[in-house]
């Protein structure tokens, strides 16, 4: 059975705690994600997808609940430990690319490795390899404002892969791209999943893109209202044998 990378139990997120305008945005999320899965998270605007992504990505701590990321209890980490685990375990891809404007493509991809303490030569070599992986090796000296949207996102994906993270976490990565470019970016995620065995969590508004993944988790008003399935989920024995009988 594949390794469990994410285990969330009863995750609650509130804002303005104790104030009259207190808001509860996540209402007790239970979510397991195993190594090698490609999962889409969908839901209406304001349903809590990005809030959940911030939790999964250890950008923020839950108000209540338990979260283990690759066997580390995230709820107990201080800010410095959070940033260390983030840099090691998570590769982020955002709708707005979030590249450093003054740095060229190569430098942008090197940055997470610099933070991780990797030596310059090794860093540059790996950054070039990653740019090749997303077919951006010819543009490595270009700065973000010299690249198209799709090219920027490919650089951002190469950067997300820099420290060989356990999980690629992408929030609306095709949201700022036209549909053709969006599909090209989606094809890169498929390649990372199929060929590199990457675990990918993709937040998207697009039912079409979600349908290309293996599993769709739907959020509504801060709760998971449907989950097409974690194939690694332990089932009670009785259920297993029932499934076997009915499958015959
Ligand atoms: N820092 C914050 N303080 C207070 N409320 C917040 C904060 N961040 C998010 N919210 C609220 O939480 C709710 C969920 O926001 P979130 O960004 O998670 O939605 P989303 O599902 O990602 O939406 P979209 O599809 O538009 O990106 C919204 O009602 C938002 O106003
Ligand atoms: Mg969002």
mmCIF file of C-alpha atoms and ligand atoms in Angstrom:
data_model
loop_
_atom_site.group_PDB
_atom_site.id
_atom_site.type_symbol
_atom_site.label_atom_id
_atom_site.label_comp_id
_atom_site.label_asym_id
_atom_site.label_seq_id
_atom_site.Cartn_x
_atom_site.Cartn_y
_atom_site.Cartn_z
ATOM 1 C CA UNK A 1 0.000 0.000 0.000
ATOM 2 C CA UNK A 2 1.226 3.480 -0.871
ATOM 3 C CA UNK A 3 2.563 5.689 1.870
ATOM 4 C CA UNK A 4 0.164 8.180 3.461
ATOM 5 C CA UNK A 5 1.500 11.703 2.841
ATOM 6 C CA UNK A 6 -1.413 13.742 4.156
ATOM 7 C CA UNK A 7 -3.612 12.866 7.069
ATOM 8 C CA UNK A 8 -6.091 15.509 8.176
ATOM 9 C CA UNK A 9 -8.599 14.917 10.930
ATOM 10 C CA UNK A 10 -11.362 17.356 11.805
ATOM 11 C CA UNK A 11 -9.500 20.412 10.524
ATOM 12 C CA UNK A 12 -11.257 23.619 11.504
ATOM 13 C CA UNK A 13 -10.200 27.108 10.483
ATOM 14 C CA UNK A 14 -11.687 30.219 12.027
ATOM 15 C CA UNK A 15 -10.909 33.884 11.517
ATOM 16 C CA UNK A 16 -11.557 36.786 13.938
ATOM 17 C CA UNK A 17 -11.694 34.339 16.829
ATOM 18 C CA UNK A 18 -13.666 35.641 19.809
ATOM 19 C CA UNK A 19 -14.897 38.664 17.899
ATOM 20 C CA UNK A 20 -18.525 39.310 16.952
ATOM 21 C CA UNK A 21 -17.665 38.726 13.275
ATOM 22 C CA UNK A 22 -15.967 35.346 13.945
ATOM 23 C CA UNK A 23 -15.976 33.218 10.789
ATOM 24 C CA UNK A 24 -15.590 29.471 10.469
ATOM 25 C CA UNK A 25 -14.192 28.718 7.028
ATOM 26 C CA UNK A 26 -13.270 25.031 7.300
ATOM 27 C CA UNK A 27 -15.790 22.952 9.219
ATOM 28 C CA UNK A 28 -13.939 19.765 10.104
ATOM 29 C CA UNK A 29 -12.070 18.418 7.117
ATOM 30 C CA UNK A 30 -10.981 14.767 7.079
ATOM 31 C CA UNK A 31 -8.649 14.061 4.195
ATOM 32 C CA UNK A 32 -6.046 11.410 3.432
ATOM 33 C CA UNK A 33 -3.799 11.598 0.397
ATOM 34 C CA UNK A 34 -1.365 8.822 -0.508
ATOM 35 C CA UNK A 35 1.886 8.887 -2.401
ATOM 36 C CA UNK A 36 1.401 8.861 -6.169
ATOM 37 C CA UNK A 37 -2.147 10.208 -6.209
ATOM 38 C CA UNK A 38 -3.320 12.956 -8.564
ATOM 39 C CA UNK A 39 -6.180 14.681 -6.761
ATOM 40 C CA UNK A 40 -8.347 17.602 -7.846
ATOM 41 C CA UNK A 41 -10.048 19.833 -5.297
ATOM 42 C CA UNK A 42 -13.068 21.631 -6.709
ATOM 43 C CA UNK A 43 -15.789 23.870 -5.296
ATOM 44 C CA UNK A 44 -17.452 27.240 -5.715
ATOM 45 C CA UNK A 45 -15.616 30.504 -5.179
ATOM 46 C CA UNK A 46 -15.317 31.169 -1.459
ATOM 47 C CA UNK A 47 -15.919 27.534 -0.484
ATOM 48 C CA UNK A 48 -12.540 27.290 1.237
ATOM 49 C CA UNK A 49 -10.284 25.667 -1.373
ATOM 50 C CA UNK A 50 -7.367 28.065 -0.966
ATOM 51 C CA UNK A 51 -7.779 28.040 2.807
ATOM 52 C CA UNK A 52 -7.474 24.255 2.666
ATOM 53 C CA UNK A 53 -4.495 24.535 0.332
ATOM 54 C CA UNK A 54 -2.798 26.841 2.841
ATOM 55 C CA UNK A 55 -3.305 24.163 5.497
ATOM 56 C CA UNK A 56 -2.076 21.312 3.278
ATOM 57 C CA UNK A 57 0.939 23.402 2.261
ATOM 58 C CA UNK A 58 1.794 24.321 5.869
ATOM 59 C CA UNK A 59 1.449 28.011 5.026
ATOM 60 C CA UNK A 60 -0.985 28.262 7.895
ATOM 61 C CA UNK A 61 -1.957 26.230 10.951
ATOM 62 C CA UNK A 62 -5.475 24.979 11.609
ATOM 63 C CA UNK A 63 -7.478 26.458 14.499
ATOM 64 C CA UNK A 64 -8.403 22.932 15.555
ATOM 65 C CA UNK A 65 -7.724 19.425 14.339
ATOM 66 C CA UNK A 66 -4.767 17.237 13.495
ATOM 67 C CA UNK A 67 -2.598 17.385 10.423
ATOM 68 C CA UNK A 68 0.259 15.029 9.675
ATOM 69 C CA UNK A 69 2.358 15.848 6.622
ATOM 70 C CA UNK A 70 4.654 12.958 5.755
ATOM 71 C CA UNK A 71 4.502 11.797 9.401
ATOM 72 C CA UNK A 72 5.195 15.248 10.892
ATOM 73 C CA UNK A 73 2.546 16.767 13.156
ATOM 74 C CA UNK A 74 2.180 20.187 11.522
ATOM 75 C CA UNK A 75 -0.129 21.564 14.230
ATOM 76 C CA UNK A 76 2.813 21.493 16.669
ATOM 77 C CA UNK A 77 5.409 23.288 14.539
ATOM 78 C CA UNK A 78 6.595 26.850 15.110
ATOM 79 C CA UNK A 79 6.931 29.293 12.194
ATOM 80 C CA UNK A 80 10.547 28.426 11.465
ATOM 81 C CA UNK A 81 9.818 24.691 11.456
ATOM 82 C CA UNK A 82 6.793 25.314 9.217
ATOM 83 C CA UNK A 83 8.935 27.090 6.657
ATOM 84 C CA UNK A 84 11.531 24.289 6.738
ATOM 85 C CA UNK A 85 8.949 21.545 6.191
ATOM 86 C CA UNK A 86 7.322 23.608 3.424
ATOM 87 C CA UNK A 87 10.557 24.036 1.535
ATOM 88 C CA UNK A 88 11.331 20.328 1.815
ATOM 89 C CA UNK A 89 7.951 18.665 1.329
ATOM 90 C CA UNK A 90 5.853 20.991 -0.830
ATOM 91 C CA UNK A 91 6.225 22.419 -4.309
ATOM 92 C CA UNK A 92 3.801 25.311 -4.792
ATOM 93 C CA UNK A 93 2.331 26.453 -8.081
ATOM 94 C CA UNK A 94 0.083 29.534 -8.023
ATOM 95 C CA UNK A 95 -2.337 31.109 -10.471
ATOM 96 C CA UNK A 96 -0.190 34.265 -10.590
ATOM 97 C CA UNK A 97 3.116 32.359 -10.990
ATOM 98 C CA UNK A 98 4.846 34.259 -8.130
ATOM 99 C CA UNK A 99 8.244 34.327 -9.825
ATOM 100 C CA UNK A 100 10.915 36.776 -8.687
ATOM 101 C CA UNK A 101 10.810 39.571 -11.319
ATOM 102 C CA UNK A 102 14.507 40.492 -11.184
ATOM 103 C CA UNK A 103 15.772 36.918 -11.464
ATOM 104 C CA UNK A 104 15.979 34.969 -14.709
ATOM 105 C CA UNK A 105 14.283 31.587 -15.179
ATOM 106 C CA UNK A 106 17.336 29.625 -14.049
ATOM 107 C CA UNK A 107 17.760 31.706 -10.868
ATOM 108 C CA UNK A 108 14.062 31.386 -10.077
ATOM 109 C CA UNK A 109 14.315 27.608 -10.231
ATOM 110 C CA UNK A 110 17.523 27.645 -8.165
ATOM 111 C CA UNK A 111 16.028 29.644 -5.330
ATOM 112 C CA UNK A 112 14.390 26.851 -3.268
ATOM 113 C CA UNK A 113 17.658 24.885 -3.551
ATOM 114 C CA UNK A 114 19.617 27.904 -2.351
ATOM 115 C CA UNK A 115 17.340 28.084 0.702
ATOM 116 C CA UNK A 116 17.890 24.378 1.239
ATOM 117 C CA UNK A 117 21.654 24.967 1.282
ATOM 118 C CA UNK A 118 22.594 23.250 -1.964
ATOM 119 C CA UNK A 119 25.947 24.207 -3.546
ATOM 120 C CA UNK A 120 25.930 26.523 -6.563
ATOM 121 C CA UNK A 121 27.142 24.097 -9.219
ATOM 122 C CA UNK A 122 24.760 21.333 -8.165
ATOM 123 C CA UNK A 123 21.931 23.865 -7.934
ATOM 124 C CA UNK A 124 22.528 25.228 -11.440
ATOM 125 C CA UNK A 125 22.775 21.771 -12.953
ATOM 126 C CA UNK A 126 19.558 20.623 -11.355
ATOM 127 C CA UNK A 127 17.774 23.863 -12.317
ATOM 128 C CA UNK A 128 18.813 23.331 -15.960
ATOM 129 C CA UNK A 129 17.558 19.731 -15.851
ATOM 130 C CA UNK A 130 14.240 20.866 -14.441
ATOM 131 C CA UNK A 131 13.910 23.559 -17.112
ATOM 132 C CA UNK A 132 14.506 20.803 -19.681
ATOM 133 C CA UNK A 133 11.769 18.748 -18.091
ATOM 134 C CA UNK A 134 9.277 21.560 -18.785
ATOM 135 C CA UNK A 135 10.879 22.352 -22.148
ATOM 136 C CA UNK A 136 12.140 25.780 -21.085
ATOM 137 C CA UNK A 137 15.902 25.198 -21.406
ATOM 138 C CA UNK A 138 16.114 27.656 -24.339
ATOM 139 C CA UNK A 139 14.736 30.483 -22.240
ATOM 140 C CA UNK A 140 16.791 30.066 -19.086
ATOM 141 C CA UNK A 141 18.276 33.584 -19.234
ATOM 142 C CA UNK A 142 14.875 35.226 -19.631
ATOM 143 C CA UNK A 143 13.305 37.193 -16.821
ATOM 144 C CA UNK A 144 9.616 36.671 -16.033
ATOM 145 C CA UNK A 145 8.517 39.809 -17.951
ATOM 146 C CA UNK A 146 10.232 38.351 -21.030
ATOM 147 C CA UNK A 147 8.124 35.179 -20.887
ATOM 148 C CA UNK A 148 4.546 34.354 -21.861
ATOM 149 C CA UNK A 149 2.031 33.247 -19.228
ATOM 150 C CA UNK A 150 2.395 29.583 -20.134
ATOM 151 C CA UNK A 151 6.184 29.883 -20.099
ATOM 152 C CA UNK A 152 6.108 31.563 -16.681
ATOM 153 C CA UNK A 153 3.966 28.759 -15.351
ATOM 154 C CA UNK A 154 6.370 26.162 -16.745
ATOM 155 C CA UNK A 155 9.236 27.893 -14.928
ATOM 156 C CA UNK A 156 7.102 27.962 -11.773
ATOM 157 C CA UNK A 157 6.483 24.214 -12.117
ATOM 158 C CA UNK A 158 10.220 23.587 -12.547
ATOM 159 C CA UNK A 159 10.800 25.638 -9.393
ATOM 160 C CA UNK A 160 8.131 23.653 -7.548
ATOM 161 C CA UNK A 161 10.076 20.471 -8.375
ATOM 162 C CA UNK A 162 13.406 21.899 -7.184
ATOM 163 C CA UNK A 163 13.743 20.142 -3.839
ATOM 164 C CA UNK A 164 12.037 16.980 -5.053
ATOM 165 C CA UNK A 165 9.007 17.640 -2.852
ATOM 166 C CA UNK A 166 6.639 14.915 -1.643
ATOM 167 C CA UNK A 167 3.702 16.891 -3.014
ATOM 168 C CA UNK A 168 3.082 19.403 -5.787
ATOM 169 C CA UNK A 169 0.326 21.730 -4.644
ATOM 170 C CA UNK A 170 -1.192 23.844 -7.393
ATOM 171 C CA UNK A 171 -3.899 26.485 -6.779
ATOM 172 C CA UNK A 172 -5.677 27.370 -10.054
ATOM 173 C CA UNK A 173 -2.436 26.951 -12.036
ATOM 174 C CA UNK A 174 -4.283 27.443 -15.325
ATOM 175 C CA UNK A 175 -6.574 30.213 -14.038
ATOM 176 C CA UNK A 176 -4.659 33.026 -15.744
ATOM 177 C CA UNK A 177 -4.053 31.139 -18.993
ATOM 178 C CA UNK A 178 -6.129 30.653 -22.121
ATOM 179 C CA UNK A 179 -7.555 27.200 -22.552
ATOM 180 C CA UNK A 180 -4.931 25.915 -24.993
ATOM 181 C CA UNK A 181 -2.048 27.069 -22.793
ATOM 182 C CA UNK A 182 -3.910 25.717 -19.764
ATOM 183 C CA UNK A 183 -4.049 22.282 -21.360
ATOM 184 C CA UNK A 184 -0.339 22.438 -22.107
ATOM 185 C CA UNK A 185 0.372 23.187 -18.444
ATOM 186 C CA UNK A 186 -1.993 20.389 -17.428
ATOM 187 C CA UNK A 187 -0.049 18.005 -19.687
ATOM 188 C CA UNK A 188 3.093 18.830 -17.708
ATOM 189 C CA UNK A 189 1.336 17.841 -14.484
ATOM 190 C CA UNK A 190 0.293 14.577 -16.107
ATOM 191 C CA UNK A 191 3.868 13.935 -17.144
ATOM 192 C CA UNK A 192 5.188 14.639 -13.639
ATOM 193 C CA UNK A 193 2.571 12.263 -12.276
ATOM 194 C CA UNK A 194 2.942 9.475 -14.833
ATOM 195 C CA UNK A 195 6.683 9.622 -15.434
ATOM 196 C CA UNK A 196 8.133 11.023 -12.198
ATOM 197 C CA UNK A 197 5.538 9.456 -9.878
ATOM 198 C CA UNK A 198 4.757 12.831 -8.297
ATOM 199 C CA UNK A 199 1.859 13.265 -5.912
ATOM 200 C CA UNK A 200 -0.192 16.213 -7.144
ATOM 201 C CA UNK A 201 -2.991 18.187 -5.532
ATOM 202 C CA UNK A 202 -4.670 20.507 -8.020
ATOM 203 C CA UNK A 203 -7.210 23.139 -7.095
ATOM 204 C CA UNK A 204 -9.316 24.083 -10.084
ATOM 205 C CA UNK A 205 -12.576 25.671 -11.137
ATOM 206 C CA UNK A 206 -12.572 23.635 -14.313
ATOM 207 C CA UNK A 207 -14.643 20.417 -14.210
ATOM 208 C CA UNK A 208 -12.935 19.432 -17.442
ATOM 209 C CA UNK A 209 -9.432 19.583 -15.920
ATOM 210 C CA UNK A 210 -10.624 17.949 -12.695
ATOM 211 C CA UNK A 211 -12.035 15.054 -14.727
ATOM 212 C CA UNK A 212 -8.541 14.362 -16.062
ATOM 213 C CA UNK A 213 -7.289 13.487 -12.563
ATOM 214 C CA UNK A 214 -7.778 10.247 -10.628
ATOM 215 C CA UNK A 215 -9.801 11.605 -7.770
ATOM 216 C CA UNK A 216 -12.079 14.605 -7.262
ATOM 217 C CA UNK A 217 -12.707 16.101 -3.815
ATOM 218 C CA UNK A 218 -15.570 18.613 -3.778
ATOM 219 C CA UNK A 219 -15.765 21.325 -1.137
ATOM 220 C CA UNK A 220 -18.866 23.323 -0.326
ATOM 221 C CA UNK A 221 -19.061 25.910 2.458
ATOM 222 C CA UNK A 222 -15.941 24.587 4.140
ATOM 223 C CA UNK A 223 -16.924 20.906 4.137
ATOM 224 C CA UNK A 224 -16.042 18.003 1.856
ATOM 225 C CA UNK A 225 -19.339 17.016 0.249
ATOM 226 C CA UNK A 226 -17.981 14.366 -2.087
ATOM 227 C CA UNK A 227 -14.795 12.442 -2.727
ATOM 228 C CA UNK A 228 -14.576 10.088 -5.674
ATOM 229 C CA UNK A 229 -12.168 8.018 -3.727
ATOM 230 C CA UNK A 230 -8.847 7.261 -2.258
ATOM 231 C CA UNK A 231 -7.994 3.875 -3.687
ATOM 232 C CA UNK A 232 -5.611 3.246 -0.787
ATOM 233 C CA UNK A 233 -8.188 3.869 1.894
ATOM 234 C CA UNK A 234 -8.423 1.026 4.399
ATOM 235 C CA UNK A 235 -11.834 -0.545 4.234
ATOM 236 C CA UNK A 236 -13.379 -2.629 7.022
ATOM 237 C CA UNK A 237 -12.982 -6.356 6.248
ATOM 238 C CA UNK A 238 -16.702 -6.879 5.925
ATOM 239 C CA UNK A 239 -16.901 -4.221 3.260
ATOM 240 C CA UNK A 240 -13.940 -5.678 1.384
ATOM 241 C CA UNK A 241 -15.431 -9.144 1.199
ATOM 242 C CA UNK A 242 -18.808 -7.720 0.204
ATOM 243 C CA UNK A 243 -17.154 -5.839 -2.666
ATOM 244 C CA UNK A 244 -15.420 -9.027 -3.736
ATOM 245 C CA UNK A 245 -18.659 -11.016 -3.693
ATOM 246 C CA UNK A 246 -20.580 -8.399 -5.661
ATOM 247 C CA UNK A 247 -17.768 -8.115 -8.182
ATOM 248 C CA UNK A 248 -18.013 -11.803 -9.078
HETATM 249 N N1 LIG B 1 -7.443 35.951 6.138
HETATM 250 C C1 LIG B 1 -8.768 35.845 6.095
HETATM 251 N N2 LIG B 1 -9.542 36.471 6.987
HETATM 252 C C2 LIG B 1 -10.882 36.348 6.957
HETATM 253 N N3 LIG B 1 -11.562 35.605 6.058
HETATM 254 C C3 LIG B 1 -10.849 34.965 5.133
HETATM 255 C C4 LIG B 1 -9.430 35.038 5.089
HETATM 256 N N4 LIG B 1 -8.990 34.288 4.069
HETATM 257 C C5 LIG B 1 -10.088 33.778 3.480
HETATM 258 N N5 LIG B 1 -11.220 34.188 4.121
HETATM 259 C C6 LIG B 1 -12.602 33.813 3.764
HETATM 260 O O1 LIG B 1 -12.665 32.399 3.672
HETATM 261 C C7 LIG B 1 -13.576 31.996 2.655
HETATM 262 C C8 LIG B 1 -12.906 30.983 1.764
HETATM 263 O O2 LIG B 1 -11.882 31.610 1.036
HETATM 264 P P1 LIG B 1 -10.926 30.808 0.052
HETATM 265 O O3 LIG B 1 -9.930 31.755 -0.462
HETATM 266 O O4 LIG B 1 -10.436 29.597 0.748
HETATM 267 O O5 LIG B 1 -11.967 30.388 -1.096
HETATM 268 P P2 LIG B 1 -11.713 29.611 -2.455
HETATM 269 O O6 LIG B 1 -12.570 28.398 -2.424
HETATM 270 O O7 LIG B 1 -10.262 29.430 -2.678
HETATM 271 O O8 LIG B 1 -12.320 30.634 -3.524
HETATM 272 P P3 LIG B 1 -11.816 31.002 -5.019
HETATM 273 O O9 LIG B 1 -12.310 29.876 -5.886
HETATM 274 O O10 LIG B 1 -12.525 32.282 -5.296
HETATM 275 O O11 LIG B 1 -10.342 31.125 -5.007
HETATM 276 C C9 LIG B 1 -14.024 33.262 1.942
HETATM 277 O O12 LIG B 1 -15.320 33.582 2.394
HETATM 278 C C10 LIG B 1 -13.004 34.300 2.403
HETATM 279 O O13 LIG B 1 -13.600 35.561 2.481
HETATM 280 MG MG1 LIG B 2 -8.903 30.208 -4.083
#
